[in-house]
Short mmCIF file of C-alpha atoms in Angstrom, two decimals:
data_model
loop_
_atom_site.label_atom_id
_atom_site.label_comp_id
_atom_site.label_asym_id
_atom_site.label_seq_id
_atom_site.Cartn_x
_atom_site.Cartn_y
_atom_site.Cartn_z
CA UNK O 1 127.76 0.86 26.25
CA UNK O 2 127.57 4.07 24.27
CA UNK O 3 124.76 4.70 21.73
CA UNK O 4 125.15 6.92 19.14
CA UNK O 5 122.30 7.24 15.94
CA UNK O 6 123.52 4.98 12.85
CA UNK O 7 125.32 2.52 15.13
CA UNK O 8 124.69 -0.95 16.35
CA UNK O 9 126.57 -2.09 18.87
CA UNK O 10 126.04 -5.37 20.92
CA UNK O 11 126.68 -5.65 24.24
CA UNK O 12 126.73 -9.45 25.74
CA UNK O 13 127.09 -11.38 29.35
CA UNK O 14 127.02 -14.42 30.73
CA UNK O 15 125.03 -14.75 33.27
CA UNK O 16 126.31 -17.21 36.16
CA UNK O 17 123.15 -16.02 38.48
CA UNK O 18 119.88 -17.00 38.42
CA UNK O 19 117.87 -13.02 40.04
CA UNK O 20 117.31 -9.88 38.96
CA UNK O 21 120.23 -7.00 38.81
CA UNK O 22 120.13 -3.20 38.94
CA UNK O 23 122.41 -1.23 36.95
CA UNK O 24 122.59 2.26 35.61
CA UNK O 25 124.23 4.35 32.55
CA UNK O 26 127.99 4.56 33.48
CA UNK O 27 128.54 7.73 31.94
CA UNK O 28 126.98 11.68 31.43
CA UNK O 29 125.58 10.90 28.16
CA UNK O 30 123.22 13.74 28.39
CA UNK O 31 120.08 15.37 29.51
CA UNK O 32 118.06 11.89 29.85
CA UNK O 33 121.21 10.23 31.80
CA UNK O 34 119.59 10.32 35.39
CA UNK O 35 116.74 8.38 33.65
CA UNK O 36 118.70 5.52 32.14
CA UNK O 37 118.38 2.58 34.88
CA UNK O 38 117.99 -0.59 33.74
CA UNK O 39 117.08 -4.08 35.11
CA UNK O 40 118.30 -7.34 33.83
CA UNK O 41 116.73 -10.57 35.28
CA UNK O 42 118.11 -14.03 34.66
CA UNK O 43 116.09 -16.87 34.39
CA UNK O 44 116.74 -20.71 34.79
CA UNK O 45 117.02 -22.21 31.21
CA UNK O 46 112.98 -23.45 31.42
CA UNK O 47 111.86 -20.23 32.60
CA UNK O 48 113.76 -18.62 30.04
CA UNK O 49 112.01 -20.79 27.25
CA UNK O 50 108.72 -19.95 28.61
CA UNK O 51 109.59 -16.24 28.40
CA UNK O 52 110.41 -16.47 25.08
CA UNK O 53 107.68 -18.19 23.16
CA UNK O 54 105.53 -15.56 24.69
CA UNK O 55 107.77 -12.85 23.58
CA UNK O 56 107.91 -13.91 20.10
CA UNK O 57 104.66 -13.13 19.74
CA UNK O 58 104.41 -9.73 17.11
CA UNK O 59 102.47 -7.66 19.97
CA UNK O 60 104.93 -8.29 22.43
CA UNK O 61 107.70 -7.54 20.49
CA UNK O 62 105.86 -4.60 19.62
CA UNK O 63 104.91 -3.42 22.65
CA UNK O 64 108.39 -4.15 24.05
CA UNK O 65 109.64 -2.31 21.44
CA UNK O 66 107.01 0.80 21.87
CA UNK O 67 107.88 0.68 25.43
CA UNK O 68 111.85 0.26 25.13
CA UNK O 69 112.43 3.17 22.30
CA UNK O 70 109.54 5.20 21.28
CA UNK O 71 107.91 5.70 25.01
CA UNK O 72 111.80 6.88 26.03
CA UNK O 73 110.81 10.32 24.47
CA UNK O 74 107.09 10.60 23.53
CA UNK O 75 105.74 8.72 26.45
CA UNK O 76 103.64 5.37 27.15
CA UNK O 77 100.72 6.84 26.05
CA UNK O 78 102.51 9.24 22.97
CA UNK O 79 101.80 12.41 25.06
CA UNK O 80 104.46 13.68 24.59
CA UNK O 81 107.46 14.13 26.90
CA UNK O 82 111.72 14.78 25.51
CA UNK O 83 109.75 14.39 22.04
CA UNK O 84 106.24 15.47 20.88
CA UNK O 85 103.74 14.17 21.46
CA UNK O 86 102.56 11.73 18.56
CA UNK O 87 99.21 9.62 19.57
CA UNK O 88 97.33 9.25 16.54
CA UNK O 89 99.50 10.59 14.06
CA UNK O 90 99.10 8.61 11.14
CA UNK O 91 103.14 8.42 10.21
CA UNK O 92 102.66 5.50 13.82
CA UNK O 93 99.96 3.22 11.50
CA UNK O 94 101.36 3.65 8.08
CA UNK O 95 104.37 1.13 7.54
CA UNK O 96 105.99 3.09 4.96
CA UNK O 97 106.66 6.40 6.54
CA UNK O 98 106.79 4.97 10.00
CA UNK O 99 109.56 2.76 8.43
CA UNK O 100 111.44 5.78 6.80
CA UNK O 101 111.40 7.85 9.83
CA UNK O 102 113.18 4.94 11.78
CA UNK O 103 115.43 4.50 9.81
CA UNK O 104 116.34 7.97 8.90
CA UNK O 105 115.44 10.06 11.72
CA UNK O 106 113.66 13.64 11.57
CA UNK O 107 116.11 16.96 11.61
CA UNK O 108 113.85 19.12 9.05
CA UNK O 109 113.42 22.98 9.90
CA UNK O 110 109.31 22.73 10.20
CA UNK O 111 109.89 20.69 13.27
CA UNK O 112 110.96 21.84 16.76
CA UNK O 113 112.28 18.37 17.63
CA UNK O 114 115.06 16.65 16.22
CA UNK O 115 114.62 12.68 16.25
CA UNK O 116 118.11 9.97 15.47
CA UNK O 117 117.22 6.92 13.36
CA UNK O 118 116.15 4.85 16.01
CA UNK O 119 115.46 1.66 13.63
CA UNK O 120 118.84 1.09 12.12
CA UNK O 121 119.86 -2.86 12.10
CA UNK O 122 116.10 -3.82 13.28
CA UNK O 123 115.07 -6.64 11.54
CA UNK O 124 111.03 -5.97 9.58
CA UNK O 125 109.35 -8.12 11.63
CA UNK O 126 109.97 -5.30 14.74
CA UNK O 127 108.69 -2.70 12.04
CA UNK O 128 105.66 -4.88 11.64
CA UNK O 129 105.43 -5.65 15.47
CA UNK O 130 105.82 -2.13 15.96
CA UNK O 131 103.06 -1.07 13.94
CA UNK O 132 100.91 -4.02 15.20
CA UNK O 133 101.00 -2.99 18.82
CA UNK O 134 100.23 0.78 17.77
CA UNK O 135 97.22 -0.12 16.21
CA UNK O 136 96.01 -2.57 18.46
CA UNK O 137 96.11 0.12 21.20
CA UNK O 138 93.28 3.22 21.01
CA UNK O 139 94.56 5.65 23.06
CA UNK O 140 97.83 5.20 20.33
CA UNK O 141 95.86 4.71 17.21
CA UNK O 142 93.84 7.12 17.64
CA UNK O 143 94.09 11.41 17.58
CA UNK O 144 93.53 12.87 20.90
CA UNK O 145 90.01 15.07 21.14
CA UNK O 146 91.00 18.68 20.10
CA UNK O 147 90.70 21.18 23.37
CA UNK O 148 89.10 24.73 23.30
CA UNK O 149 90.60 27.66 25.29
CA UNK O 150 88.32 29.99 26.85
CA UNK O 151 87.47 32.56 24.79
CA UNK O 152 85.52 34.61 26.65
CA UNK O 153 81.73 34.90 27.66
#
């Protein structure tokens, strides 16, 4: 299914299978599509209920949703990878910006990076999750200890 910035679009099966399935972007979407495999696993209807009242806690659904859009570029850990890397930057903990930059993206000159609005049609609960998850985590919360060159002896 294609994904473009500014566009929803839902993709649905029905699953006749009880397993777990391997599949893969069907088309040269660009640099990051030899990195776009996904897994789908289909549960019987009870394990599927159990799955989901643990998911609907906010830190899963914010970690799921750390893990399943912002760790695609800047990494598990926000080192940095396709994007910058953002651990500790303040814009992750304050709802506001963090909220604006979602949903608008970031194409401004002072940057090197450009980023789509990843957040368009999320509902504010995933913002909240989102920003949940980041604080509850350290090494994501918090700025990463400034390193010294050598400068001689």
């Amino acid at each position: 299914m294609d994904a473009f910035p500014d566009r929803v679009n839902t993709l649905r099966f029905v699953p006749e299978t009880v397993g777990e399935f391997e599949g893969k972007c069907a088309e040269l979407c660009g640099v990051q599509h030899a990195f776009m495999p996904t897994t789908v696993q289909v549960l019987d209807r009870t394990a599927y209920e159990e799955a989901l009242a643990v998911a609907q806690g906010p830190l899963a659904l914010g970690k799921a949703t750390w893990e399943g859009v912002c760790a695609t570029c800047h990494g598990l850990d926000g080192q940095g990878d396709v994007g910058p890397p953002i651990a500790g930057n303040p814009t992750l903990t304050t709802r506001a910006s963090l909220h604006t930059l979602l949903l608008e993206g970031q194409d401004t000159p002072q940057f090197d990076y450009y980023m789509p609005a990843v957040g368009t049609g999320w509902p504010e609960r995933q913002y909240d999750a989102l920003i949940a998850y980041v604080k509850s985590s350290k090494t994501l919360s918090t700025a990463p200890a400034p390193t010294t060159t050598g400068g001689g002896g």
